């Protein structure tokens, strides 16, 4: 049996061993952040060797809270935007109505709406909602945004903590000087360590670009694309930004056949888990499609993007705390609103410094 002195020495040794971890954890909690204490605690555990434990706990939680199939049908869809697009031939390309997956369709289902009053016949940003799986989950609603890349510009901004590389971070929110023509903001991809991909911005590659990874890229001539990266590890000079996040989930208007390999699409939760997921795709005209919905697998997210018109698409961030798409009804970032009212974060999220990198959409 250990003596009192031996037990005391053992306790002191244990405390000394724990001290660096306690200092690190305390520093994470006290550092500037717009994330809650619970989220920061989970992120700290994940980054300090407990990712497996966190994943198991999250998997159990999401299995217990997964939505039940069936149930009462929706009577109405959530209101989005400020009006539908005119039912006439327009001078510029407009996306067709998203075909409802159940009939009778709910009022406004799949109809595109402008996000700003007085936007004219060719608004550069449109939003819509539709029931994504009415046969098995009749109450699930997907939110989709369409971005006219000929009339809007997308920018990428670093956050406080992501990307987790040495990089000029700027204000870590939408800069005040650009807010007068701000249309929307939306979340980026996984943390760089989890994304297993690269990050390039304004002519500098901060994390090497990996071949085959899904890449959201903007070029100096204004073009944007979602594609599997085939270029060098260092972004060419004509690339304004390149953000990678796992492989493509949609290519040639079809789902990636490997979408059932769960951990590849969100190792913290697993592919079989239904959670908030978001993605970004490109249509056949080179315009962007953002989609988000609750209780989705990566396969069902891919189907949402395909149904909305994406020919190529990639998964962005997942889980309720990280998925955000916010539009602004008036210049100056006034009257912000979430794409779906159930989105967890405040609609003012990117108007103050944020922990994660994000995208902003501006009228040209």
Short mmCIF file of C-alpha atoms in Angstrom, two decimals:
data_model
loop_
_atom_site.label_atom_id
_atom_site.label_comp_id
_atom_site.label_asym_id
_atom_site.label_seq_id
_atom_site.Cartn_x
_atom_site.Cartn_y
_atom_site.Cartn_z
CA UNK A 1 0.00 0.00 0.00
CA UNK A 2 1.34 3.43 -0.97
CA UNK A 3 2.38 5.71 1.84
CA UNK A 4 0.83 9.14 2.30
CA UNK A 5 4.02 10.71 0.95
CA UNK A 6 3.98 8.51 -2.15
CA UNK A 7 0.33 9.34 -2.86
CA UNK A 8 1.06 13.04 -2.44
CA UNK A 9 4.00 12.85 -4.85
CA UNK A 10 1.79 10.98 -7.34
CA UNK A 11 -0.92 13.64 -7.10
CA UNK A 12 1.59 16.46 -7.61
CA UNK A 13 3.12 14.64 -10.58
CA UNK A 14 -0.33 14.17 -12.10
CA UNK A 15 -1.11 17.86 -11.68
CA UNK A 16 2.19 18.82 -13.27
CA UNK A 17 1.42 16.57 -16.23
CA UNK A 18 -2.03 18.12 -16.60
CA UNK A 19 -0.80 21.68 -16.20
CA UNK A 20 0.16 22.27 -19.88
CA UNK A 21 -3.23 20.95 -20.99
CA UNK A 22 -5.04 23.15 -18.47
CA UNK A 23 -3.08 26.20 -19.60
CA UNK A 24 -3.85 25.42 -23.24
CA UNK A 25 -7.56 24.86 -22.54
CA UNK A 26 -7.83 28.03 -20.46
CA UNK A 27 -6.11 29.98 -23.24
CA UNK A 28 -8.61 28.62 -25.78
CA UNK A 29 -11.53 29.74 -23.60
CA UNK A 30 -10.10 33.19 -22.93
CA UNK A 31 -9.00 33.94 -26.50
CA UNK A 32 -11.19 36.30 -28.57
CA UNK A 33 -13.96 34.27 -30.20
CA UNK A 34 -17.57 34.51 -31.30
CA UNK A 35 -18.16 30.82 -30.53
CA UNK A 36 -19.79 29.60 -27.34
CA UNK A 37 -17.83 27.91 -24.55
CA UNK A 38 -19.26 24.49 -25.41
CA UNK A 39 -18.19 24.77 -29.05
CA UNK A 40 -14.71 25.97 -28.08
CA UNK A 41 -14.38 23.09 -25.59
CA UNK A 42 -15.31 20.53 -28.23
CA UNK A 43 -12.96 22.11 -30.76
CA UNK A 44 -10.13 22.09 -28.21
CA UNK A 45 -10.69 18.39 -27.44
CA UNK A 46 -10.78 17.60 -31.14
CA UNK A 47 -7.49 19.42 -31.73
CA UNK A 48 -5.71 17.81 -28.74
CA UNK A 49 -6.01 14.10 -29.32
CA UNK A 50 -9.64 13.45 -28.36
CA UNK A 51 -11.18 13.57 -31.84
CA UNK A 52 -12.13 9.88 -31.63
CA UNK A 53 -13.93 10.34 -28.32
CA UNK A 54 -15.75 13.43 -29.55
CA UNK A 55 -16.75 11.60 -32.72
CA UNK A 56 -18.22 8.68 -30.76
CA UNK A 57 -20.19 10.97 -28.46
CA UNK A 58 -21.50 13.00 -31.41
CA UNK A 59 -22.41 9.87 -33.34
CA UNK A 60 -24.46 8.54 -30.42
CA UNK A 61 -26.16 11.91 -29.98
CA UNK A 62 -27.09 12.25 -33.65
CA UNK A 63 -28.31 8.66 -33.83
CA UNK A 64 -30.62 9.34 -30.90
CA UNK A 65 -31.88 12.62 -32.39
CA UNK A 66 -32.12 11.56 -36.06
CA UNK A 67 -35.46 12.51 -37.60
CA UNK A 68 -38.16 9.87 -37.76
CA UNK A 69 -39.49 8.99 -41.18
CA UNK A 70 -43.01 10.00 -42.09
CA UNK A 71 -45.10 12.32 -39.97
CA UNK A 72 -47.47 15.13 -40.88
CA UNK A 73 -46.91 16.93 -44.13
CA UNK A 74 -45.96 20.58 -44.26
CA UNK A 75 -48.77 23.03 -44.95
CA UNK A 76 -46.48 25.87 -46.04
CA UNK A 77 -42.84 26.58 -46.76
CA UNK A 78 -40.84 29.22 -44.89
CA UNK A 79 -40.93 32.66 -46.48
CA UNK A 80 -37.73 33.66 -48.27
CA UNK A 81 -36.79 36.70 -50.31
CA UNK A 82 -38.99 39.61 -51.28
CA UNK A 83 -40.87 38.40 -54.36
CA UNK A 84 -40.82 35.93 -57.21
CA UNK A 85 -39.07 36.52 -60.52
CA UNK A 86 -41.36 37.86 -63.25
CA UNK A 87 -43.07 35.15 -65.29
CA UNK A 88 -41.86 36.44 -68.67
CA UNK A 89 -38.90 36.10 -70.98
CA UNK A 90 -36.01 38.02 -69.45
CA UNK A 91 -33.01 39.46 -71.29
CA UNK A 92 -30.54 37.57 -69.10
CA UNK A 93 -30.46 33.91 -68.13
CA UNK A 94 -32.60 33.02 -65.12
CA UNK A 95 -32.59 29.58 -63.51
CA UNK A 96 -35.77 27.59 -64.11
CA UNK A 97 -38.10 26.91 -61.21
CA UNK A 98 -36.85 24.01 -59.08
CA UNK A 99 -39.26 21.21 -59.91
CA UNK A 100 -41.19 20.18 -56.78
CA UNK A 101 -40.66 16.57 -55.72
CA UNK A 102 -44.21 16.16 -54.44
CA UNK A 103 -47.61 17.21 -55.74
CA UNK A 104 -49.58 19.19 -55.08
CA UNK A 105 -46.69 21.60 -54.67
CA UNK A 106 -46.85 24.02 -51.77
CA UNK A 107 -47.34 27.70 -52.63
CA UNK A 108 -44.04 29.10 -53.89
CA UNK A 109 -42.23 25.77 -53.78
CA UNK A 110 -39.14 25.92 -55.97
CA UNK A 111 -39.93 29.48 -57.06
CA UNK A 112 -36.98 31.86 -57.13
CA UNK A 113 -37.21 35.08 -55.11
CA UNK A 114 -35.06 38.18 -55.15
CA UNK A 115 -33.47 39.17 -51.85
CA UNK A 116 -33.65 42.94 -52.28
CA UNK A 117 -36.73 45.03 -53.12
CA UNK A 118 -36.43 46.96 -56.34
CA UNK A 119 -33.71 44.65 -57.65
CA UNK A 120 -35.14 44.90 -61.18
CA UNK A 121 -35.77 42.10 -63.67
CA UNK A 122 -32.27 40.62 -63.36
CA UNK A 123 -31.37 40.36 -59.67
CA UNK A 124 -27.90 38.85 -59.20
CA UNK A 125 -29.00 36.77 -56.20
CA UNK A 126 -32.08 34.55 -55.97
CA UNK A 127 -33.24 32.22 -53.19
CA UNK A 128 -35.74 29.38 -53.02
CA UNK A 129 -36.93 26.49 -50.86
CA UNK A 130 -38.36 23.06 -51.58
CA UNK A 131 -39.12 19.81 -49.79
CA UNK A 132 -36.05 17.68 -50.45
CA UNK A 133 -37.40 14.24 -49.47
CA UNK A 134 -41.19 14.47 -49.21
CA UNK A 135 -41.80 10.71 -49.31
CA UNK A 136 -39.73 9.78 -46.25
CA UNK A 137 -39.12 13.11 -44.49
CA UNK A 138 -42.04 15.34 -45.47
CA UNK A 139 -41.06 18.16 -43.11
CA UNK A 140 -37.46 18.62 -44.31
CA UNK A 141 -36.91 21.83 -46.25
CA UNK A 142 -33.83 22.68 -48.32
CA UNK A 143 -32.76 26.27 -48.89
CA UNK A 144 -31.00 27.15 -52.13
CA UNK A 145 -29.38 30.35 -53.37
CA UNK A 146 -28.45 31.10 -56.99
CA UNK A 147 -25.66 33.61 -57.66
CA UNK A 148 -25.30 35.19 -61.10
CA UNK A 149 -21.53 35.22 -61.53
CA UNK A 150 -21.76 37.75 -64.39
CA UNK A 151 -23.41 40.31 -62.11
CA UNK A 152 -21.92 39.42 -58.73
CA UNK A 153 -18.43 38.95 -57.31
CA UNK A 154 -17.47 36.45 -54.59
CA UNK A 155 -14.67 37.17 -52.09
CA UNK A 156 -13.05 34.92 -49.49
CA UNK A 157 -12.10 36.24 -46.04
CA UNK A 158 -9.99 34.62 -43.31
CA UNK A 159 -11.39 34.24 -39.80
CA UNK A 160 -9.71 34.47 -36.40
CA UNK A 161 -8.79 30.78 -36.24
CA UNK A 162 -9.27 29.45 -39.75
CA UNK A 163 -7.42 28.91 -41.92
CA UNK A 164 -5.03 27.70 -39.25
CA UNK A 165 -1.93 29.08 -40.99
CA UNK A 166 0.03 32.28 -40.77
CA UNK A 167 -1.96 34.68 -42.94
CA UNK A 168 -2.91 38.38 -42.93
CA UNK A 169 -6.39 38.22 -41.40
CA UNK A 170 -7.72 41.70 -41.97
CA UNK A 171 -10.88 42.58 -40.06
CA UNK A 172 -12.19 38.97 -40.08
CA UNK A 173 -15.65 40.28 -41.01
CA UNK A 174 -17.14 42.00 -44.06
CA UNK A 175 -15.03 45.16 -44.40
CA UNK A 176 -17.06 48.30 -43.74
CA UNK A 177 -15.94 49.92 -47.01
CA UNK A 178 -17.53 47.13 -49.08
CA UNK A 179 -20.85 46.77 -47.29
CA UNK A 180 -22.70 49.24 -49.50
CA UNK A 181 -22.96 46.59 -52.24
CA UNK A 182 -23.04 43.45 -50.12
CA UNK A 183 -25.61 40.86 -51.25
CA UNK A 184 -24.87 37.79 -49.13
CA UNK A 185 -22.37 35.93 -46.97
CA UNK A 186 -21.99 32.20 -46.43
CA UNK A 187 -19.85 29.66 -44.62
CA UNK A 188 -16.68 28.16 -46.02
CA UNK A 189 -15.47 24.56 -45.66
CA UNK A 190 -14.10 22.37 -42.89
CA UNK A 191 -11.23 23.45 -40.69
CA UNK A 192 -8.08 23.25 -42.77
CA UNK A 193 -6.75 20.28 -40.75
CA UNK A 194 -9.96 18.34 -41.46
CA UNK A 195 -10.45 19.51 -45.05
CA UNK A 196 -7.25 17.80 -46.18
CA UNK A 197 -6.74 20.44 -48.83
CA UNK A 198 -5.23 23.80 -49.67
CA UNK A 199 -5.93 27.49 -49.28
CA UNK A 200 -4.77 30.29 -51.58
CA UNK A 201 -5.69 33.97 -51.43
CA UNK A 202 -4.58 37.10 -53.32
CA UNK A 203 -1.62 35.52 -55.05
CA UNK A 204 -0.24 33.61 -52.07
CA UNK A 205 -0.69 29.89 -51.37
CA UNK A 206 -0.93 29.40 -47.61
CA UNK A 207 -1.59 25.64 -47.70
CA UNK A 208 -0.57 23.54 -50.75
CA UNK A 209 -3.36 22.72 -53.19
CA UNK A 210 -3.80 18.97 -53.53
CA UNK A 211 -4.64 17.23 -56.82
CA UNK A 212 -8.13 15.79 -57.09
CA UNK A 213 -9.59 17.83 -54.22
CA UNK A 214 -12.79 19.76 -54.76
CA UNK A 215 -11.82 23.41 -55.13
CA UNK A 216 -13.85 26.60 -55.08
CA UNK A 217 -11.75 28.89 -57.24
CA UNK A 218 -12.07 32.45 -58.48
CA UNK A 219 -9.91 33.82 -61.29
CA UNK A 220 -8.64 37.34 -61.95
CA UNK A 221 -11.01 37.75 -64.91
CA UNK A 222 -14.01 37.24 -62.60
CA UNK A 223 -14.77 33.62 -63.46
CA UNK A 224 -15.52 31.18 -60.65
CA UNK A 225 -15.60 27.41 -60.71
CA UNK A 226 -16.11 24.35 -58.55
CA UNK A 227 -13.83 21.62 -59.82
CA UNK A 228 -11.37 18.89 -58.99
CA UNK A 229 -7.96 20.56 -58.82
CA UNK A 230 -5.60 19.57 -61.63
CA UNK A 231 -3.09 22.38 -61.26
CA UNK A 232 0.14 22.80 -59.31
CA UNK A 233 0.40 22.86 -55.51
CA UNK A 234 0.98 26.61 -55.71
CA UNK A 235 -1.92 28.56 -57.18
CA UNK A 236 -1.18 30.25 -60.52
CA UNK A 237 -1.02 34.07 -60.62
CA UNK A 238 -4.48 34.36 -62.19
CA UNK A 239 -6.16 32.72 -59.16
CA UNK A 240 -7.70 35.22 -56.72
CA UNK A 241 -8.65 32.50 -54.25
CA UNK A 242 -8.76 28.71 -54.07
CA UNK A 243 -10.42 26.91 -51.15
CA UNK A 244 -10.36 23.11 -51.05
CA UNK A 245 -12.61 20.74 -49.10
CA UNK A 246 -12.61 16.97 -49.73
CA UNK A 247 -13.42 15.50 -53.19
CA UNK A 248 -16.32 16.64 -55.37
CA UNK A 249 -19.71 15.31 -54.30
CA UNK A 250 -21.26 16.05 -57.73
CA UNK A 251 -19.54 15.79 -61.09
CA UNK A 252 -21.12 15.79 -64.57
CA UNK A 253 -24.52 16.31 -62.89
CA UNK A 254 -24.14 12.97 -61.04
CA UNK A 255 -23.37 12.04 -57.45
CA UNK A 256 -19.87 10.90 -56.62
CA UNK A 257 -20.19 7.06 -56.44
CA UNK A 258 -18.00 7.02 -53.30
CA UNK A 259 -20.36 9.03 -51.11
CA UNK A 260 -21.04 6.03 -48.87
CA UNK A 261 -17.42 6.03 -47.56
CA UNK A 262 -18.60 7.89 -44.45
CA UNK A 263 -15.47 9.28 -42.74
CA UNK A 264 -14.25 10.89 -45.95
CA UNK A 265 -17.20 13.30 -45.87
CA UNK A 266 -17.06 14.45 -42.26
CA UNK A 267 -14.95 12.25 -40.04
CA UNK A 268 -16.31 13.80 -36.88
CA UNK A 269 -19.81 12.54 -37.55
CA UNK A 270 -19.75 9.88 -40.21
CA UNK A 271 -21.68 9.76 -43.46
CA UNK A 272 -24.68 7.89 -42.02
CA UNK A 273 -25.42 10.71 -39.59
CA UNK A 274 -28.06 13.22 -40.57
CA UNK A 275 -26.96 16.73 -39.65
CA UNK A 276 -26.99 20.27 -41.03
CA UNK A 277 -24.91 20.23 -44.19
CA UNK A 278 -24.08 22.83 -46.81
CA UNK A 279 -22.57 22.76 -50.25
CA UNK A 280 -21.67 24.94 -53.21
CA UNK A 281 -22.05 24.01 -56.85
CA UNK A 282 -21.88 25.48 -60.33
CA UNK A 283 -24.61 25.21 -62.96
CA UNK A 284 -24.13 24.64 -66.69
CA UNK A 285 -23.92 28.41 -67.25
CA UNK A 286 -21.13 28.91 -64.71
CA UNK A 287 -23.36 30.41 -62.02
CA UNK A 288 -23.15 29.34 -58.38
CA UNK A 289 -25.67 27.35 -56.35
CA UNK A 290 -25.45 27.25 -52.56
CA UNK A 291 -27.59 24.69 -50.71
CA UNK A 292 -28.17 23.92 -47.04
CA UNK A 293 -30.60 21.81 -45.05
CA UNK A 294 -30.92 20.05 -41.72
CA UNK A 295 -30.88 16.27 -41.20
CA UNK A 296 -28.85 15.51 -44.34
CA UNK A 297 -26.31 12.90 -45.29
CA UNK A 298 -23.69 13.90 -47.83
CA UNK A 299 -25.59 11.79 -50.39
CA UNK A 300 -28.84 13.66 -49.83
CA UNK A 301 -26.98 17.00 -49.97
CA UNK A 302 -25.60 15.97 -53.36
CA UNK A 303 -29.12 15.17 -54.56
CA UNK A 304 -30.38 18.60 -53.43
CA UNK A 305 -27.64 20.32 -55.43
CA UNK A 306 -28.25 18.15 -58.49
CA UNK A 307 -31.99 18.79 -58.35
CA UNK A 308 -31.33 22.54 -58.13
CA UNK A 309 -29.20 22.38 -61.29
CA UNK A 310 -25.58 21.84 -60.20
CA UNK A 311 -23.29 20.05 -62.64
CA UNK A 312 -20.37 20.03 -60.17
CA UNK A 313 -20.50 20.59 -56.42
CA UNK A 314 -18.53 20.26 -53.22
CA UNK A 315 -19.49 19.94 -49.58
CA UNK A 316 -18.86 22.95 -47.38
CA UNK A 317 -19.09 22.98 -43.59
CA UNK A 318 -21.51 20.82 -41.60
CA UNK A 319 -23.28 20.89 -38.22
CA UNK A 320 -25.77 23.50 -37.08
CA UNK A 321 -23.20 25.84 -35.54
CA UNK A 322 -21.24 26.37 -38.73
CA UNK A 323 -23.82 26.45 -41.54
CA UNK A 324 -24.84 30.02 -42.48
CA UNK A 325 -26.20 31.77 -45.55
CA UNK A 326 -27.24 35.36 -44.97
CA UNK A 327 -28.71 37.85 -47.45
CA UNK A 328 -29.08 41.62 -46.98
CA UNK A 329 -32.24 43.41 -48.09
CA UNK A 330 -30.67 46.86 -48.37
CA UNK A 331 -27.25 48.40 -49.12
CA UNK A 332 -24.98 48.78 -46.13
CA UNK A 333 -25.68 45.20 -44.96
CA UNK A 334 -29.06 46.31 -43.60
CA UNK A 335 -31.87 43.89 -42.74
CA UNK A 336 -29.84 40.67 -42.78
CA UNK A 337 -31.79 37.42 -42.84
CA UNK A 338 -30.85 33.74 -42.77
CA UNK A 339 -31.71 31.63 -45.78
CA UNK A 340 -33.60 29.26 -43.45
CA UNK A 341 -35.05 30.52 -40.18
CA UNK A 342 -33.83 27.36 -38.39
CA UNK A 343 -30.19 28.23 -39.02
CA UNK A 344 -28.45 28.40 -35.65
CA UNK A 345 -26.26 31.48 -36.00
CA UNK A 346 -27.36 35.10 -35.90
CA UNK A 347 -27.95 36.83 -39.23
CA UNK A 348 -25.37 39.43 -38.13
CA UNK A 349 -22.70 36.73 -37.93
CA UNK A 350 -20.24 38.01 -40.52
CA UNK A 351 -20.67 41.68 -39.66
CA UNK A 352 -18.44 41.13 -36.63
CA UNK A 353 -15.16 39.17 -36.48
CA UNK A 354 -15.76 35.44 -36.98
CA UNK A 355 -13.64 32.42 -36.05
CA UNK A 356 -13.91 30.74 -39.46
CA UNK A 357 -13.12 31.85 -43.00
CA UNK A 358 -16.18 32.75 -45.06
CA UNK A 359 -17.38 34.02 -48.44
CA UNK A 360 -19.09 37.32 -49.29
CA UNK A 361 -21.12 38.09 -52.41
CA UNK A 362 -21.12 41.63 -53.84
CA UNK A 363 -23.12 43.25 -56.63
CA UNK A 364 -20.84 44.33 -59.46
#
